[in-house]
Structures are given as C-alpha cells and as structure tokens.
Short mmCIF file of C-alpha atoms in Angstrom, two decimals:
data_model
loop_
_atom_site.label_atom_id
_atom_site.label_comp_id
_atom_site.label_asym_id
_atom_site.label_seq_id
_atom_site.Cartn_x
_atom_site.Cartn_y
_atom_site.Cartn_z
CA MET A 1 15.90 -1.33 -61.87
CA TYR A 2 14.01 -4.36 -60.60
CA LEU A 3 11.53 -4.51 -57.75
CA GLY A 4 10.83 -7.41 -55.41
CA LEU A 5 7.66 -7.40 -53.29
CA ASP A 6 7.45 -9.92 -50.44
CA LEU A 7 3.99 -10.31 -48.88
CA GLY A 8 4.60 -11.71 -45.40
CA THR A 9 2.18 -12.39 -42.59
CA SER A 10 3.30 -9.40 -40.51
CA GLY A 11 4.11 -6.98 -43.32
CA LEU A 12 4.87 -6.31 -46.98
CA LYS A 13 8.43 -5.48 -47.97
CA GLY A 14 9.72 -3.97 -51.19
CA ILE A 15 13.36 -4.02 -52.34
CA LEU A 16 14.63 -2.14 -55.37
CA ILE A 17 17.86 -3.36 -57.03
CA ASP A 18 19.87 -2.19 -60.01
CA GLU A 19 21.19 -4.31 -62.89
CA ASP A 20 24.24 -5.26 -60.76
CA GLN A 21 21.89 -6.39 -57.97
CA LYS A 22 22.89 -3.61 -55.63
CA VAL A 23 20.07 -2.67 -53.25
CA LEU A 24 18.99 0.89 -54.03
CA ALA A 25 16.03 1.35 -51.71
CA GLU A 26 13.58 -0.57 -49.58
CA ALA A 27 10.26 0.06 -47.88
CA THR A 28 7.91 -1.85 -45.61
CA ALA A 29 4.29 -1.63 -44.51
CA PRO A 30 2.89 -3.55 -41.50
CA LEU A 31 0.02 -6.04 -41.59
CA SER A 32 -2.05 -7.54 -38.79
CA VAL A 33 -3.65 -10.96 -38.38
CA SER A 34 -7.22 -11.55 -37.21
CA ARG A 35 -7.92 -14.56 -34.97
CA PRO A 36 -11.72 -14.57 -34.47
CA HIS A 37 -11.76 -18.15 -33.08
CA GLU A 38 -9.24 -20.58 -31.62
CA GLY A 39 -7.05 -22.00 -34.38
CA TRP A 40 -8.22 -19.38 -36.91
CA SER A 41 -5.83 -16.99 -38.66
CA GLU A 42 -7.12 -14.59 -41.30
CA GLN A 43 -6.24 -11.41 -43.19
CA ALA A 44 -8.26 -9.04 -45.36
CA PRO A 45 -6.83 -9.05 -48.92
CA ALA A 46 -7.70 -5.34 -49.15
CA ASP A 47 -5.04 -4.77 -46.49
CA TRP A 48 -2.42 -6.33 -48.80
CA ILE A 49 -3.35 -3.84 -51.51
CA GLY A 50 -3.17 -0.98 -49.03
CA ALA A 51 0.28 -2.14 -47.93
CA ALA A 52 1.44 -2.41 -51.55
CA GLU A 53 0.21 1.11 -52.25
CA LYS A 54 2.22 2.42 -49.29
CA VAL A 55 5.38 0.58 -50.33
CA LEU A 56 5.11 1.68 -53.98
CA ALA A 57 4.40 5.28 -52.95
CA GLU A 58 7.49 5.32 -50.74
CA LEU A 59 9.69 3.77 -53.43
CA ALA A 60 8.25 6.20 -56.00
CA GLY A 61 9.91 8.91 -53.93
CA PHE A 62 13.23 7.28 -54.82
CA GLY A 63 12.22 7.25 -58.49
CA LEU A 64 10.91 4.30 -60.50
CA GLY A 65 11.53 5.67 -63.99
CA SER A 66 14.09 2.94 -64.78
CA LEU A 67 11.98 0.03 -63.52
CA ARG A 68 11.90 -2.93 -65.92
CA GLY A 69 10.45 -5.77 -63.86
CA ILE A 70 8.55 -6.65 -60.68
CA GLY A 71 8.82 -9.97 -58.87
CA LEU A 72 6.53 -11.37 -56.19
CA SER A 73 7.20 -13.47 -53.11
CA GLY A 74 4.74 -14.32 -50.40
CA GLN A 75 3.34 -16.37 -47.55
CA MET A 76 2.17 -19.69 -48.93
CA HIS A 77 -1.01 -21.80 -48.70
CA GLY A 78 -3.51 -18.97 -48.04
CA ALA A 79 -6.99 -19.33 -49.57
CA THR A 80 -8.17 -16.09 -51.20
CA LEU A 81 -11.66 -16.72 -52.57
CA LEU A 82 -13.05 -14.59 -55.40
CA ASP A 83 -16.42 -14.47 -57.12
CA ALA A 84 -17.00 -14.08 -60.85
CA SER A 85 -16.42 -10.31 -60.57
CA ASP A 86 -13.11 -10.82 -58.69
CA ASP A 87 -14.67 -9.55 -55.48
CA VAL A 88 -13.30 -11.14 -52.30
CA LEU A 89 -15.87 -13.47 -50.72
CA ARG A 90 -14.40 -13.76 -47.21
CA PRO A 91 -11.14 -13.00 -45.35
CA CYS A 92 -8.18 -15.04 -46.57
CA ILE A 93 -7.56 -18.19 -44.50
CA LEU A 94 -3.80 -18.13 -43.79
CA TRP A 95 -1.03 -20.75 -43.74
CA ASN A 96 -1.03 -20.99 -39.93
CA ASP A 97 -4.79 -21.53 -39.65
CA THR A 98 -5.56 -25.01 -38.27
CA ARG A 99 -9.37 -25.11 -38.49
CA SER A 100 -9.29 -27.64 -41.36
CA HIS A 101 -7.30 -30.36 -39.55
CA VAL A 102 -10.18 -32.86 -39.85
CA GLU A 103 -10.57 -32.14 -43.57
CA ALA A 104 -6.79 -32.36 -44.10
CA ALA A 105 -6.66 -35.79 -42.45
CA ALA A 106 -9.54 -36.99 -44.62
CA LEU A 107 -7.82 -35.85 -47.82
CA ASP A 108 -4.46 -37.27 -46.69
CA ALA A 109 -6.13 -40.65 -46.11
CA GLN A 110 -6.78 -40.82 -49.85
CA PRO A 111 -3.57 -42.32 -51.33
CA ILE A 112 -3.90 -40.23 -54.49
CA PHE A 113 -2.93 -37.04 -52.63
CA ARG A 114 0.50 -38.19 -51.50
CA ALA A 115 1.03 -40.02 -54.80
CA LEU A 116 0.44 -36.96 -57.00
CA SER A 117 1.25 -34.00 -54.76
CA GLY A 118 4.30 -35.68 -53.22
CA ASN A 119 3.38 -34.37 -49.78
CA ILE A 120 1.30 -34.99 -46.71
CA VAL A 121 -1.87 -32.88 -46.80
CA PHE A 122 -1.18 -30.56 -43.87
CA PRO A 123 -4.00 -28.51 -42.26
CA GLY A 124 -2.22 -25.34 -43.41
CA PHE A 125 -2.43 -26.29 -47.10
CA THR A 126 -5.05 -24.75 -49.36
CA ALA A 127 -7.15 -27.75 -50.45
CA PRO A 128 -8.49 -28.70 -47.00
CA LYS A 129 -9.43 -25.06 -46.40
CA LEU A 130 -11.81 -25.20 -49.37
CA VAL A 131 -13.30 -28.48 -48.12
CA TRP A 132 -13.90 -26.71 -44.78
CA VAL A 133 -15.57 -23.76 -46.55
CA ALA A 134 -17.79 -26.14 -48.53
CA LYS A 135 -18.88 -27.79 -45.27
CA HIS A 136 -19.27 -24.72 -43.04
CA GLU A 137 -19.89 -21.83 -45.46
CA PRO A 138 -21.74 -23.48 -48.40
CA ASP A 139 -23.21 -20.21 -49.71
CA ILE A 140 -19.71 -18.76 -50.06
CA PHE A 141 -18.33 -21.97 -51.57
CA ALA A 142 -21.06 -21.96 -54.22
CA ARG A 143 -19.88 -18.52 -55.41
CA VAL A 144 -16.15 -19.31 -55.67
CA ALA A 145 -14.99 -18.56 -59.21
CA LYS A 146 -11.23 -18.37 -58.49
CA VAL A 147 -8.91 -19.36 -55.66
CA LEU A 148 -5.70 -17.33 -55.44
CA LEU A 149 -2.70 -17.58 -53.15
CA PRO A 150 -1.92 -14.35 -51.28
CA LYS A 151 0.85 -12.99 -53.51
CA ASP A 152 -1.21 -13.92 -56.56
CA TYR A 153 -4.04 -11.67 -55.38
CA LEU A 154 -1.44 -8.91 -55.32
CA ARG A 155 -0.57 -9.94 -58.90
CA LEU A 156 -4.24 -9.64 -59.90
CA TRP A 157 -4.18 -6.03 -58.65
CA LEU A 158 -0.90 -5.34 -60.45
CA THR A 159 -1.73 -6.98 -63.79
CA GLY A 160 -5.40 -7.92 -63.95
CA GLU A 161 -4.33 -11.55 -64.54
CA HIS A 162 -5.22 -14.72 -62.57
CA VAL A 163 -1.80 -16.41 -62.45
CA ALA A 164 0.10 -18.64 -60.02
CA GLU A 165 3.61 -20.04 -60.25
CA MET A 166 4.89 -23.54 -59.54
CA SER A 167 6.55 -23.19 -56.12
CA ASP A 168 3.50 -21.65 -54.44
CA ALA A 169 1.01 -23.84 -56.32
CA ALA A 170 2.87 -26.92 -55.05
CA GLY A 171 1.72 -26.04 -51.53
CA THR A 172 -1.99 -26.25 -52.32
CA ALA A 173 -2.29 -30.10 -52.52
CA TRP A 174 -3.90 -29.59 -55.97
CA LEU A 175 -0.72 -29.64 -58.07
CA ASP A 176 0.80 -32.73 -59.67
CA VAL A 177 4.27 -31.67 -58.49
CA GLY A 178 6.14 -34.06 -60.80
CA LYS A 179 4.24 -32.88 -63.89
CA ARG A 180 4.12 -29.21 -62.78
CA ASP A 181 0.41 -28.90 -63.61
CA TRP A 182 -2.92 -28.83 -61.81
CA SER A 183 -4.26 -32.32 -61.19
CA GLU A 184 -7.84 -32.93 -62.28
CA GLU A 185 -8.02 -35.88 -59.88
CA LEU A 186 -6.84 -33.93 -56.82
CA LEU A 187 -9.15 -31.03 -57.64
CA SER A 188 -12.13 -33.32 -58.09
CA ALA A 189 -11.34 -35.18 -54.85
CA SER A 190 -11.71 -31.91 -52.94
CA GLY A 191 -14.78 -30.64 -54.80
CA MET A 192 -12.93 -28.19 -57.05
CA ARG A 193 -12.57 -27.59 -60.82
CA ARG A 194 -9.66 -26.57 -63.02
CA ASP A 195 -11.45 -23.40 -64.16
CA GLN A 196 -11.32 -22.19 -60.55
CA MET A 197 -7.52 -22.35 -60.66
CA PRO A 198 -5.23 -19.60 -61.98
CA ARG A 199 -3.02 -20.07 -65.04
CA LEU A 200 0.42 -21.47 -64.19
CA VAL A 201 3.85 -20.04 -65.10
CA GLU A 202 7.40 -20.65 -63.95
CA GLY A 203 8.81 -18.27 -61.35
CA SER A 204 11.27 -16.67 -63.76
CA GLU A 205 8.69 -16.23 -66.55
CA VAL A 206 6.56 -13.20 -67.37
CA SER A 207 3.10 -13.54 -65.82
CA GLY A 208 1.69 -10.25 -67.10
CA LEU A 209 2.33 -6.53 -67.53
CA LEU A 210 1.79 -3.79 -64.97
CA ARG A 211 -1.58 -2.10 -65.50
CA PRO A 212 -1.18 1.32 -67.20
CA GLU A 213 -3.09 3.17 -64.48
CA LEU A 214 -0.69 1.89 -61.80
CA ALA A 215 2.33 2.71 -63.94
CA GLN A 216 1.09 6.26 -64.38
CA ARG A 217 0.22 6.64 -60.70
CA PHE A 218 3.66 5.62 -59.42
CA GLY A 219 5.85 7.04 -62.18
CA ILE A 220 6.67 3.66 -63.72
CA PRO A 221 7.32 3.21 -67.47
CA ALA A 222 4.76 1.41 -69.61
CA GLY A 223 5.24 -2.29 -70.30
CA VAL A 224 6.95 -3.31 -67.05
CA VAL A 225 6.78 -7.11 -66.70
CA VAL A 226 5.64 -8.92 -63.56
CA ALA A 227 7.51 -12.21 -62.99
CA GLY A 228 5.91 -15.38 -61.72
CA GLY A 229 7.93 -15.07 -58.52
CA GLY A 230 7.96 -17.66 -55.75
CA GLY A 231 6.62 -18.79 -52.43
CA ASP A 232 8.49 -17.18 -49.54
CA ASN A 233 11.03 -19.95 -48.97
CA ALA A 234 11.61 -20.56 -52.68
CA ALA A 235 12.19 -16.84 -53.22
CA SER A 236 14.58 -16.83 -50.25
CA GLY A 237 16.44 -19.71 -51.89
CA ILE A 238 16.86 -17.59 -55.02
CA GLY A 239 17.93 -14.70 -52.77
CA VAL A 240 20.78 -16.66 -51.15
CA GLY A 241 21.80 -18.44 -54.36
CA VAL A 242 20.80 -21.98 -53.37
CA VAL A 243 19.87 -23.18 -56.85
CA LYS A 244 21.81 -26.43 -57.48
CA ALA A 245 21.65 -29.93 -56.01
CA GLY A 246 23.88 -30.19 -52.94
CA GLN A 247 23.31 -26.55 -51.95
CA ALA A 248 21.16 -25.76 -48.92
CA PHE A 249 20.36 -23.06 -46.41
CA VAL A 250 19.11 -23.15 -42.85
CA SER A 251 16.85 -20.30 -41.79
CA LEU A 252 16.73 -19.54 -38.08
CA GLY A 253 13.70 -17.30 -37.92
CA THR A 254 10.53 -17.58 -35.85
CA SER A 255 10.21 -21.01 -37.39
CA GLY A 256 13.14 -22.97 -38.79
CA VAL A 257 13.64 -24.21 -42.34
CA LEU A 258 16.23 -26.51 -43.83
CA PHE A 259 15.95 -25.87 -47.57
CA ALA A 260 17.73 -27.87 -50.28
CA ALA A 261 17.65 -27.48 -54.07
CA ASN A 262 17.12 -30.57 -56.25
CA ASP A 263 17.75 -31.30 -59.92
CA GLY A 264 14.98 -33.90 -59.93
CA TYR A 265 11.71 -34.81 -58.26
CA GLN A 266 12.24 -37.22 -55.35
CA PRO A 267 9.31 -37.10 -52.94
CA ASP A 268 8.82 -39.14 -49.78
CA ALA A 269 5.70 -37.81 -48.10
CA ALA A 270 6.01 -40.11 -45.08
CA THR A 271 9.09 -38.16 -43.90
CA ALA A 272 6.96 -34.99 -43.53
CA VAL A 273 9.49 -33.29 -45.83
CA HIS A 274 7.93 -30.74 -48.20
CA THR A 275 8.83 -31.59 -51.81
CA PHE A 276 7.79 -28.66 -54.00
CA CYS A 277 8.52 -27.26 -57.44
CA TYR A 278 11.22 -24.61 -57.32
CA ALA A 279 10.89 -21.09 -58.72
CA LEU A 280 13.18 -22.05 -61.63
CA PRO A 281 12.12 -24.27 -64.57
CA GLY A 282 12.91 -27.97 -64.31
CA THR A 283 14.01 -27.81 -60.68
CA TRP A 284 12.44 -28.78 -57.38
CA HIS A 285 13.25 -28.11 -53.75
CA GLN A 286 12.77 -29.84 -50.43
CA MET A 287 12.20 -28.37 -47.00
CA GLY A 288 12.25 -29.69 -43.51
CA VAL A 289 10.21 -27.28 -41.39
CA ILE A 290 10.23 -26.87 -37.61
CA LEU A 291 7.67 -24.60 -36.02
CA SER A 292 9.79 -23.00 -33.26
CA ALA A 293 13.37 -21.82 -33.85
CA THR A 294 14.07 -18.31 -32.55
CA ASP A 295 10.51 -18.51 -31.26
CA ALA A 296 11.77 -21.07 -28.71
CA LEU A 297 14.62 -18.80 -27.62
CA ASN A 298 12.27 -15.82 -27.39
CA TRP A 299 9.86 -17.85 -25.25
CA TYR A 300 12.66 -18.87 -22.86
CA ALA A 301 13.94 -15.28 -22.71
CA ARG A 302 10.49 -14.07 -21.64
CA LEU A 303 10.34 -16.84 -19.05
CA VAL A 304 13.58 -15.75 -17.37
CA GLY A 305 13.10 -12.02 -17.93
CA ALA A 306 16.05 -11.50 -20.26
CA GLU A 307 16.72 -10.38 -23.83
CA PRO A 308 17.46 -13.25 -26.25
CA GLN A 309 20.65 -11.56 -27.51
CA ALA A 310 21.91 -11.23 -23.95
CA LEU A 311 21.35 -14.93 -23.33
CA THR A 312 23.33 -16.04 -26.38
CA ALA A 313 26.01 -13.37 -25.96
CA GLY A 314 26.83 -14.88 -22.57
CA LEU A 315 27.90 -18.17 -24.17
CA ASN A 316 31.54 -18.66 -25.11
CA ALA A 317 33.15 -21.69 -26.76
CA LEU A 318 30.87 -24.55 -27.79
CA GLU A 319 30.35 -27.05 -25.00
CA ALA A 320 29.31 -30.69 -24.97
CA PRO A 321 25.55 -30.99 -24.34
CA GLY A 322 24.71 -31.41 -20.65
CA LYS A 323 22.02 -33.49 -18.97
CA THR A 324 19.36 -30.83 -19.47
CA LEU A 325 17.42 -31.41 -22.67
CA PHE A 326 14.87 -29.15 -24.36
CA LEU A 327 12.24 -30.24 -26.89
CA PRO A 328 11.10 -27.15 -28.85
CA TYR A 329 7.53 -28.22 -29.66
CA LEU A 330 5.80 -25.12 -28.32
CA GLY A 331 3.06 -25.29 -30.95
CA GLY A 332 3.38 -28.81 -32.33
CA GLU A 333 5.89 -29.96 -34.92
CA ARG A 334 5.95 -30.51 -38.66
CA THR A 335 9.10 -32.32 -39.89
CA PRO A 336 9.48 -35.20 -39.21
CA LEU A 337 6.65 -35.68 -36.68
CA ASN A 338 3.60 -34.14 -38.39
CA ASP A 339 2.12 -33.78 -34.91
CA ALA A 340 0.00 -30.72 -34.11
CA ALA A 341 -0.72 -31.94 -30.56
CA ILE A 342 2.81 -32.55 -29.23
CA ARG A 343 4.17 -29.89 -26.88
CA GLY A 344 7.61 -28.97 -25.64
CA ALA A 345 9.46 -30.05 -22.53
CA PHE A 346 12.55 -29.54 -20.40
CA ILE A 347 14.01 -32.88 -19.30
CA GLY A 348 16.97 -33.61 -17.05
CA LEU A 349 16.70 -30.49 -14.92
CA GLU A 350 19.01 -30.61 -11.92
CA HIS A 351 20.51 -28.31 -9.28
CA ALA A 352 23.38 -27.54 -11.65
CA THR A 353 21.01 -26.25 -14.36
CA ASP A 354 21.57 -22.50 -14.34
CA ARG A 355 20.41 -19.92 -16.85
CA ALA A 356 23.36 -20.52 -19.18
CA ALA A 357 22.87 -24.29 -19.12
CA ALA A 358 19.17 -23.91 -19.92
CA THR A 359 20.00 -21.46 -22.72
CA ARG A 360 22.40 -23.98 -24.23
CA ALA A 361 19.72 -26.66 -23.93
CA VAL A 362 17.23 -24.49 -25.87
CA LEU A 363 19.74 -23.88 -28.67
CA GLU A 364 20.68 -27.58 -28.70
CA GLY A 365 17.02 -28.64 -28.85
CA VAL A 366 16.36 -26.52 -31.94
CA THR A 367 19.65 -27.81 -33.39
CA TYR A 368 18.53 -31.42 -32.91
CA ALA A 369 15.20 -30.59 -34.57
CA ILE A 370 17.15 -29.27 -37.58
CA ARG A 371 19.23 -32.45 -37.59
CA ASP A 372 15.95 -34.39 -37.70
CA CYS A 373 15.10 -32.38 -40.84
CA ARG A 374 18.50 -33.19 -42.35
CA ASP A 375 17.96 -36.89 -41.67
CA ALA A 376 14.47 -36.72 -43.20
CA LEU A 377 15.87 -35.07 -46.35
CA ALA A 378 18.65 -37.67 -46.50
CA ALA A 379 16.02 -40.44 -46.40
CA THR A 380 14.73 -39.16 -49.76
CA GLY A 381 18.26 -39.19 -51.24
CA THR A 382 19.02 -35.48 -50.77
CA GLN A 383 22.62 -34.80 -49.76
CA ILE A 384 23.75 -31.44 -48.40
CA GLU A 385 27.27 -30.44 -49.45
CA SER A 386 27.18 -26.73 -48.56
CA LEU A 387 25.03 -24.94 -45.99
CA LEU A 388 24.31 -21.22 -45.58
CA ALA A 389 22.77 -19.86 -42.37
CA VAL A 390 20.34 -16.93 -42.51
CA GLY A 391 17.79 -15.36 -40.20
CA GLY A 392 18.09 -13.70 -36.80
CA GLY A 393 19.33 -16.82 -35.03
CA SER A 394 22.36 -17.02 -37.34
CA LYS A 395 23.82 -14.02 -35.50
CA SER A 396 24.63 -16.39 -32.62
CA ARG A 397 28.00 -17.98 -33.35
CA TYR A 398 27.39 -20.54 -30.61
CA TRP A 399 24.20 -21.68 -32.31
CA CYS A 400 25.89 -21.93 -35.71
CA GLU A 401 28.76 -23.95 -34.17
CA ALA A 402 26.22 -26.30 -32.62
CA ILE A 403 24.47 -26.79 -35.97
CA ALA A 404 27.75 -27.34 -37.84
CA THR A 405 28.83 -29.91 -35.25
CA ALA A 406 25.49 -31.73 -35.00
CA LEU A 407 25.16 -31.97 -38.80
CA GLY A 408 28.85 -32.54 -39.48
CA THR A 409 28.67 -29.81 -42.14
CA PRO A 410 30.44 -26.42 -42.28
CA VAL A 411 28.04 -23.49 -41.96
CA SER A 412 28.71 -20.39 -44.08
CA LEU A 413 27.58 -16.97 -42.87
CA PRO A 414 26.84 -14.33 -45.55
CA VAL A 415 28.02 -10.77 -45.15
CA ALA A 416 25.45 -8.47 -43.58
CA GLY A 417 22.55 -7.87 -45.93
CA ASP A 418 19.02 -8.89 -46.80
CA PHE A 419 18.97 -11.99 -48.99
CA GLY A 420 15.38 -12.94 -48.23
CA GLY A 421 12.17 -13.25 -50.22
CA ALA A 422 12.00 -9.66 -51.49
CA PHE A 423 15.58 -9.82 -52.82
CA GLY A 424 14.89 -13.20 -54.44
CA ALA A 425 11.72 -11.80 -56.01
CA ALA A 426 13.74 -8.89 -57.44
CA ARG A 427 16.17 -11.42 -58.95
CA LEU A 428 13.23 -13.29 -60.53
CA ALA A 429 12.03 -9.96 -61.94
CA LEU A 430 15.47 -9.46 -63.50
CA MET A 431 15.28 -12.96 -65.04
CA ALA A 432 11.80 -12.37 -66.46
CA ALA A 433 12.69 -8.95 -67.89
CA THR A 434 16.05 -9.93 -69.42
CA GLY A 435 15.75 -13.64 -70.16
CA ALA A 436 18.62 -14.43 -67.77
CA GLY A 437 18.69 -17.74 -65.89
CA ALA A 438 19.91 -19.26 -62.64
CA GLU A 439 23.37 -17.70 -63.08
CA VAL A 440 21.81 -14.46 -61.80
CA ALA A 441 21.21 -16.12 -58.42
CA ARG A 442 24.81 -16.21 -57.25
CA GLN A 443 25.63 -16.82 -53.61
CA PRO A 444 26.46 -13.83 -51.41
CA THR A 445 29.96 -13.00 -50.19
CA ILE A 446 30.72 -15.13 -47.15
CA SER A 447 31.93 -13.38 -44.00
CA ALA A 448 32.81 -16.54 -42.06
CA VAL A 449 32.71 -20.32 -42.31
CA ILE A 450 31.88 -22.14 -39.06
CA GLU A 451 33.55 -25.55 -39.03
CA PRO A 452 32.25 -28.50 -36.99
CA VAL A 453 34.02 -28.93 -33.64
CA SER A 454 35.22 -32.47 -34.27
CA ASP A 455 36.08 -33.14 -30.62
CA LEU A 456 32.41 -32.65 -29.75
CA SER A 457 30.84 -34.59 -32.64
CA ALA A 458 30.34 -37.75 -30.59
CA ALA A 459 28.80 -35.76 -27.72
CA PHE A 460 26.27 -34.14 -30.09
CA ASP A 461 25.51 -37.56 -31.63
CA GLU A 462 24.77 -38.87 -28.15
CA GLY A 463 22.71 -35.77 -27.33
CA HIS A 464 20.65 -36.23 -30.47
CA ALA A 465 20.02 -39.89 -29.60
CA ARG A 466 18.75 -38.81 -26.15
CA TYR A 467 16.60 -36.17 -27.85
CA ARG A 468 14.99 -38.76 -30.11
CA ALA A 469 14.29 -41.02 -27.13
CA ALA A 470 12.72 -38.12 -25.21
CA GLN A 471 10.72 -37.16 -28.30
CA ALA A 472 9.17 -40.62 -28.43
CA ALA A 473 8.55 -40.66 -24.67
CA ILE A 474 6.59 -37.39 -24.49
CA ARG A 475 4.30 -38.01 -27.48
CA GLY A 476 0.85 -38.42 -26.02
CA LEU A 477 1.87 -37.03 -22.63
CA THR A 478 1.99 -33.34 -23.53
#
C-alpha cells in the first residue's frame, strides 16, 4: 500500500492506495487559519502534526502493515522558521498572506529574480516573507537556522530530515528553476544563506525513511520510504495524469488554475504565468492562476440568497453571452494582471438582467479569466492539446461547455473520484518505493467529453474582447 498526505490550508487529507492504485481508505482532519491583522494569514505548525496524527491513527484502524511508501503534497510558499534545535520560531506565514507586498515589489525590481527564478516575485512567495521578518522581527530572523515549506515540516516530523522537492521549492523565489538548485545570488539578495535551506530531491525520489518510533506507533513496517512529493498543484497534476507536453487540466475550485506540463523550461515572468519545476525529473509545469473561480459563484449565491448548485442547475443549453458582464476580481487577480488592488464588477446591467442572466455572466466572467490564462501560457509557447476539468465547478456542464467554447478546446470530465493532491502524492510514493516513472501517472477514465459549441465560438470571442476592454477600464477605479 502507498499513502498520500495532502496538507491543505483548511485540512489535512490522507489517501491509501494499493499497488493497482485503487483507493482503499481515506481520512481527513480540519485545520484553521489565524488572521491577527489585516492581510495576515498564519497557522501553527504544531497543528499540522496534530492533524497528521489524527489521520494516521484513523488509517491505522484500516491496517498499515503493507505500507511501502508515503508521499507528501501541500500548500505552497509558506514560511516555517526553525531554530538550531528545530523548534518553531513563530507561526507559519501562509501562501495567502499579503503583508510582504512592499518587500516582494522590492525584490521583483531586481532583474536577477525574474531572470533566475523565472517568475514574478509575488507577495505570497517565501522570499519576501523572510525580508519582512528581518525588518519587523529581527530577533526572530537572527535565530533562523532552517526555512521549511509546510509539507516539508511534516516531512521533518516523519523522517527527521530537512528536505524539500523541486516543485514546491520553485515557489520560494530562491530556486534557479532552470538549473533545479538553490541560487546563491537570490538567497544573498534577500539576506539568506544556502545552509538555511533544506536539501533538494525530485518529487519521485526517496527523501528519507519513516522514523522507527512512528512506524511502531501506527503499525507500519520498518523502512517505509517517504517520497519527495509535490506542491499541491503539481501533485494534483500527477493525480490526474497530466505529465506530458500538450496535456493540461483546469481546476475550478475556490481559486482557478490552468495547469500545463512542459518538457522544457520556457519562462516568461511578464505574463504572470507561474513557471515551476514539476514533481518529475527533467520536467517543468506552468500555471495560470485566478483568485476567484467557484468563490465568485459562491459570493453571488450568497448575494441572491440561493445555493450555487441551484443556480447552475437552472441553466440549460449554452447561450451566447448577453450584455451583462462580470469581472471576477473579488480579491485582486494574479494571471495575467498581477494586481492585488483590482476589484470585481458587474457591467451592462439592464432591466432584462434576471437571476439566470447574472448567473451566466458570473460563469462567463470566470471562463474569460481562464481564457486569459490560456493566452498567457500560449505567449510562452505552451500549447494545450487536451484539457481535463476537475474541482467542484466542473460538475456544472454549462460551465464546462462555456470553457470548451471560449478556449476552442474539448474538455474531458473524469469519472467520479478524487484525483487531487493526496492521490498524486500516493502515486509519487509508489514511484519512490518501486522505482517506477511517469507511466504510473495515467489519466483517469473519462465519463464525458464536452465539445466546443462551434455556433457560439464567435459570440464568446466577442464576449472575451468586451471583457478585456472592461478589465482595462476598471483598473484604478475599483
């Protein structure tokens, strides 16, 4: 058996699979976020360990005597600061914490960061967080012996080793993403040293062995390997079998992600596309990220006093976009705008705008934002030949038809099942334990393929053009 542990912001999930990748058992434990000041978002690393203990204890009830490998997936960019005794110095500063926006802009203004990391230095990344700590909490900064990403603190508890893997490390702004190694220049430019960084491995490699006391406690055999694993989106890519150039998935969760695998390294930071190492050796991946996907639909549902599923269930065949336009920037936008200040808008409201029309406008607005991501990826040379849809929003056929039509690409829907980060982490555990490669990460059985509605392609092209014009018009106004 192989275990995948996915450390999310709202909870930790464990999935146990057998050698044929059949899911045998799963368990979850909730987590909460602390927001002591505006723009702050923190978690106590001790809570991650407590959640892992709960998940392992529950899965031990199923029986872990055949376990051979553990893989890790997790929320990216978090700064977990440890002293020389591996004691946590302060709560972890999370990916959605924006306190270091001034420091991020200052680092991003140094050309070396985009040149070597291949990415804009976003406020959520790890490097600007440490610059903020140095400025505002100098006593803590002076004691930092190691900086670990969230899932890698879990690894420290599991193995006793300070290790990171390439896909997560690429989101720190300290990695030379082309060379797949820490950059002395980027570290120095943010006041850090290489000895404060964990050792690097590939996601499908062995990072360490499970500590004997944990093995004994949870009924696990001795010598179980812990794989490098992957950042949450990279692990999800492994989970849905997007591992070759031309393959992509769109995730319609709280936020939205358009994720494409690449055989080579082809960054273009100015597009606000994330270009990261993948969780497989010698591969990279790109992501366009929008901050509100189902979050936008949930917001609108609350506004009109309805359930989101009821709103989308009331829509029938795909319609041409109407005059009403929605811009889904409820909390700023990442790709392609890199604008934390922009906010959303309804435009073109008229007497004929009823609840269904406004619902369609919300779905269309998120769809246009995803098309913006596709165009940004295309600007770097990435072409999408096949597209899988996952996440809660993919349950809406109307939404998937809109995406297929706006992108001009068929959208495949997997059969019901969990192909997310925990499943991908379990696959990486299987690779590390057996020496298998990317062939393990096959795509799931497809339940339906949503074709573009060709008669509406021109209407969605026109709608997207209006969206881009509105996008430019509201910047600075909202």
